[in-house]
Tab-separated table of C-alpha atoms in Angstrom:
chain	number	residue	atom	x	y	z
A	29	MET	CA	16.842	-85.664	34.619
A	30	MET	CA	13.999	-83.979	32.679
A	31	SER	CA	10.526	-85.366	33.144
A	32	VAL	CA	7.512	-85.184	30.799
A	33	ILE	CA	5.775	-82.701	33.163
A	34	ASP	CA	8.510	-80.055	33.143
A	35	THR	CA	7.109	-76.721	32.068
A	36	ASP	CA	9.001	-74.454	29.737
A	37	ALA	CA	9.657	-72.240	32.759
A	38	ASP	CA	11.233	-75.154	34.629
A	39	LEU	CA	13.429	-76.030	31.670
A	40	ILE	CA	14.503	-72.426	31.041
A	41	GLU	CA	15.270	-71.851	34.669
A	42	ARG	CA	17.317	-75.056	34.877
A	43	SER	CA	19.145	-74.006	31.710
A	44	ALA	CA	19.941	-70.606	33.188
A	45	ARG	CA	21.215	-72.204	36.420
A	46	GLY	CA	23.975	-74.339	34.938
A	47	GLN	CA	22.203	-76.987	32.829
A	48	PRO	CA	22.175	-75.343	29.357
A	49	GLU	CA	21.187	-78.658	27.737
A	50	ALA	CA	17.717	-78.290	29.324
A	51	PHE	CA	16.999	-75.555	26.820
A	52	VAL	CA	17.069	-78.182	24.045
A	53	ALA	CA	13.677	-79.454	25.215
A	54	VAL	CA	12.228	-75.966	24.851
A	55	VAL	CA	13.585	-75.802	21.272
A	56	GLN	CA	12.132	-79.202	20.455
A	57	ARG	CA	8.721	-78.234	21.861
A	58	HIS	CA	8.411	-75.021	19.966
A	59	GLU	CA	10.628	-75.175	16.795
A	60	VAL	CA	7.802	-76.128	14.442
A	61	ALA	CA	5.445	-73.425	15.711
A	62	VAL	CA	8.153	-70.682	15.721
A	63	HIS	CA	9.285	-71.723	12.260
A	64	GLY	CA	5.717	-71.505	10.988
A	65	PHE	CA	5.329	-68.092	12.582
A	66	LEU	CA	8.408	-66.900	10.646
A	67	ALA	CA	7.553	-68.705	7.384
A	68	ARG	CA	4.097	-67.183	7.202
A	69	ARG	CA	5.578	-63.719	7.465
A	70	ALA	CA	8.916	-63.946	5.613
A	71	GLY	CA	8.792	-67.119	3.480
A	72	ARG	CA	10.114	-70.575	4.188
A	73	GLN	CA	13.671	-69.916	3.027
A	74	ALA	CA	14.125	-66.828	5.121
A	75	ALA	CA	12.428	-68.558	8.071
A	76	ASP	CA	15.159	-71.159	8.160
A	77	ASP	CA	17.813	-68.521	8.684
A	78	LEU	CA	15.714	-66.431	11.035
A	79	LEU	CA	14.913	-69.381	13.261
A	80	ALA	CA	18.553	-69.787	14.160
A	81	GLU	CA	18.622	-66.118	15.269
A	82	VAL	CA	15.509	-66.609	17.359
A	83	TRP	CA	17.100	-69.524	19.277
A	84	THR	CA	20.353	-67.609	19.686
A	85	ARG	CA	18.515	-64.648	21.190
A	86	ALA	CA	16.239	-66.829	23.330
A	87	PHE	CA	19.168	-68.748	24.776
A	88	ALA	CA	21.054	-65.551	25.484
A	89	GLY	CA	17.992	-63.958	27.132
A	90	ARG	CA	16.816	-66.991	29.106
A	91	ILE	CA	18.079	-65.539	32.374
A	92	GLY	CA	15.546	-62.745	32.077
A	93	TYR	CA	12.662	-65.180	31.320
A	94	ASP	CA	9.598	-64.680	33.662
A	95	THR	CA	9.315	-68.125	35.220
A	96	GLY	CA	5.799	-67.243	36.303
A	97	ARG	CA	4.804	-68.012	32.743
A	98	GLY	CA	4.828	-71.780	32.210
A	99	ASP	CA	4.481	-71.634	28.428
A	100	ALA	CA	7.396	-69.993	26.589
A	101	ARG	CA	5.608	-69.738	23.203
A	102	PRO	CA	4.447	-66.136	23.618
A	103	TRP	CA	7.939	-65.118	24.747
A	104	LEU	CA	9.442	-66.925	21.779
A	105	TYR	CA	7.000	-65.241	19.366
A	106	GLY	CA	7.969	-61.911	20.846
A	107	ILE	CA	11.621	-62.703	20.085
A	108	ALA	CA	10.659	-63.930	16.608
A	109	ARG	CA	8.728	-60.722	15.992
A	110	ASN	CA	11.773	-58.640	16.855
A	111	VAL	CA	13.957	-60.781	14.616
A	112	LEU	CA	11.439	-60.345	11.762
A	113	ARG	CA	11.426	-56.571	12.197
A	114	ALA	CA	15.224	-56.497	12.086
A	115	HIS	CA	15.114	-58.689	8.965
A	116	TRP	CA	12.570	-56.396	7.237
A	117	ARG	CA	14.601	-53.276	8.100
A	118	ALA	CA	17.818	-54.893	6.742
A	119	SER	CA	15.996	-55.985	3.576
A	120	ALA	CA	14.650	-52.456	3.101
A	121	ARG	CA	18.127	-51.011	3.459
A	122	GLU	CA	19.515	-53.485	0.900
A	123	THR	CA	16.969	-52.495	-1.714
A	124	CYS	CA	18.095	-48.851	-1.447
A	125	GLY	CA	15.833	-47.089	-3.954
A	126	ALA	CA	12.860	-49.333	-3.175
A	127	ALA	CA	13.288	-48.883	0.564
A	128	ALA	CA	10.989	-45.863	0.697
A	129	ALA	CA	8.257	-47.676	-1.243
A	130	ARG	CA	8.495	-50.903	0.708
A	131	PRO	CA	6.633	-51.009	4.016
A	132	GLU	CA	8.430	-52.337	7.082
A	133	ASP	CA	5.582	-54.809	7.571
A	134	PRO	CA	5.190	-56.841	4.323
A	135	TRP	CA	1.692	-58.172	4.897
A	136	ASP	CA	0.837	-57.958	1.191
A	137	GLU	CA	3.425	-60.660	0.499
A	138	VAL	CA	1.973	-62.750	3.346
A	139	ILE	CA	-1.565	-62.439	2.065
A	140	ASP	CA	-0.439	-63.352	-1.488
A	141	ARG	CA	0.726	-66.666	-0.120
A	142	LEU	CA	-2.733	-67.478	1.264
A	143	ASP	CA	-4.741	-70.275	-0.234
A	144	SER	CA	-6.235	-69.104	-3.561
A	145	ALA	CA	-9.714	-70.422	-2.858
A	146	SER	CA	-12.559	-67.924	-3.317
A	147	GLY	CA	-12.838	-67.346	0.444
A	148	ALA	CA	-9.131	-66.552	0.690
A	149	ARG	CA	-9.422	-64.185	-2.279
A	150	ALA	CA	-12.023	-62.234	-0.344
A	151	LEU	CA	-10.062	-62.538	2.898
A	152	GLY	CA	-6.850	-61.030	1.474
A	153	PRO	CA	-8.209	-57.552	0.793
A	154	ALA	CA	-10.190	-57.600	4.055
A	155	LEU	CA	-7.025	-58.426	5.980
A	156	ARG	CA	-5.004	-55.780	4.129
A	157	ALA	CA	-7.685	-53.159	4.974
A	158	LEU	CA	-7.239	-53.797	8.728
A	159	PRO	CA	-5.026	-51.480	10.732
A	160	THR	CA	-1.611	-53.104	11.290
A	161	ALA	CA	-2.078	-53.319	15.036
A	162	GLU	CA	-5.453	-55.088	14.772
A	163	ARG	CA	-4.220	-57.395	11.998
A	164	GLU	CA	-1.167	-58.418	14.024
A	165	VAL	CA	-3.268	-59.449	17.077
A	166	LEU	CA	-5.788	-61.275	14.870
A	167	LEU	CA	-3.101	-63.252	13.079
A	168	LEU	CA	-1.421	-64.181	16.322
A	169	VAL	CA	-4.683	-65.575	17.583
A	170	ALA	CA	-5.864	-67.154	14.314
A	171	TRP	CA	-2.601	-68.456	12.802
A	172	GLU	CA	-0.477	-69.000	15.852
A	173	GLN	CA	-3.380	-70.157	18.061
A	174	LEU	CA	-2.446	-67.931	20.927
A	175	THR	CA	-4.929	-66.606	23.444
A	176	PRO	CA	-5.556	-62.829	23.366
A	177	GLY	CA	-3.515	-62.595	26.574
A	178	GLU	CA	-0.598	-64.431	24.983
A	179	ALA	CA	-0.880	-62.265	21.842
A	180	ALA	CA	-0.732	-59.210	24.154
A	181	ALA	CA	2.502	-60.483	25.628
A	182	VAL	CA	3.998	-60.989	22.140
A	183	VAL	CA	3.106	-57.500	21.004
A	184	GLY	CA	3.835	-55.843	24.377
A	185	ILE	CA	0.414	-54.373	25.070
A	186	PRO	CA	-2.105	-54.791	27.877
A	187	GLN	CA	-4.508	-57.780	27.611
A	188	GLY	CA	-7.527	-55.533	27.369
A	189	THR	CA	-6.015	-53.699	24.457
A	190	ALA	CA	-5.334	-56.997	22.659
A	191	ARG	CA	-8.904	-58.134	23.256
A	192	SER	CA	-10.371	-54.895	21.909
A	193	ARG	CA	-8.091	-55.003	18.841
A	194	LEU	CA	-9.123	-58.617	18.220
A	195	HIS	CA	-12.785	-57.711	18.591
A	196	ARG	CA	-12.527	-54.782	16.109
A	197	ALA	CA	-10.586	-56.927	13.624
A	198	ARG	CA	-13.087	-59.718	13.743
A	199	ALA	CA	-15.954	-57.339	13.369
A	200	ALA	CA	-14.348	-55.626	10.395
A	201	LEU	CA	-13.625	-58.972	8.744
A	202	ARG	CA	-17.214	-60.132	9.246
A	203	MET	CA	-18.539	-56.963	7.697
A	204	ALA	CA	-16.080	-57.091	4.791
A	205	LEU	CA	-16.755	-60.766	4.050
A	206	ALA	CA	-20.540	-60.323	4.321
A	207	THR	CA	-20.296	-57.411	1.842
A	208	THR	CA	-18.209	-59.529	-0.506
A	209	ALA	CA	-20.716	-62.434	-0.229
A	210	THR	CA	-23.614	-60.054	-0.927
A	211	ASP	CA	-21.785	-58.552	-3.930
A	212	GLY	CA	-21.034	-62.015	-5.241
A	213	ALA	CA	-24.648	-63.083	-4.867
A	214	GLU	CA	-25.831	-59.978	-6.728
A	215	GLU	CA	-23.394	-60.671	-9.623
A	216	GLY	CA	-24.716	-64.235	-9.905
A	217	THR	CA	-28.313	-63.132	-10.381
């Protein structure tokens, strides 16, 4: 019998030890967040298909889950990140001639889907200008509401490295947005 206080680790462990139905509660807890993670990076339609692959891989890999981590969301985002990379590689192969021109990490498409308000218009170029590693940690913290430590687990880097990438990304965005605001104020005068 599952109780309200079961952690993800408890449910995953129970699932791995002969009660596979316990994994359903983990899916129910995180399906909206994981789908959002995928949709923001690959579009809603692709996210629907990719989500099934995330759950398939998570279920298959549940035996190796670190039960010392009560919250499975960073682990699931790590799986989702790997599924996305495989999707982007397959998409690049399918487009043959355009494969060399298309980056593996389609952040331009993600940024284009941002809100078109003036702040977002300034944010898009500032985000695109960030190094990929810094942008990835920033978006995990900002969009997915992970802690820097959880973002580090998703990306597979030390926590200190994630914190420094996040700090550099935030500083660069502040500077870029301040410059944009200053330029806009000068144009208005």
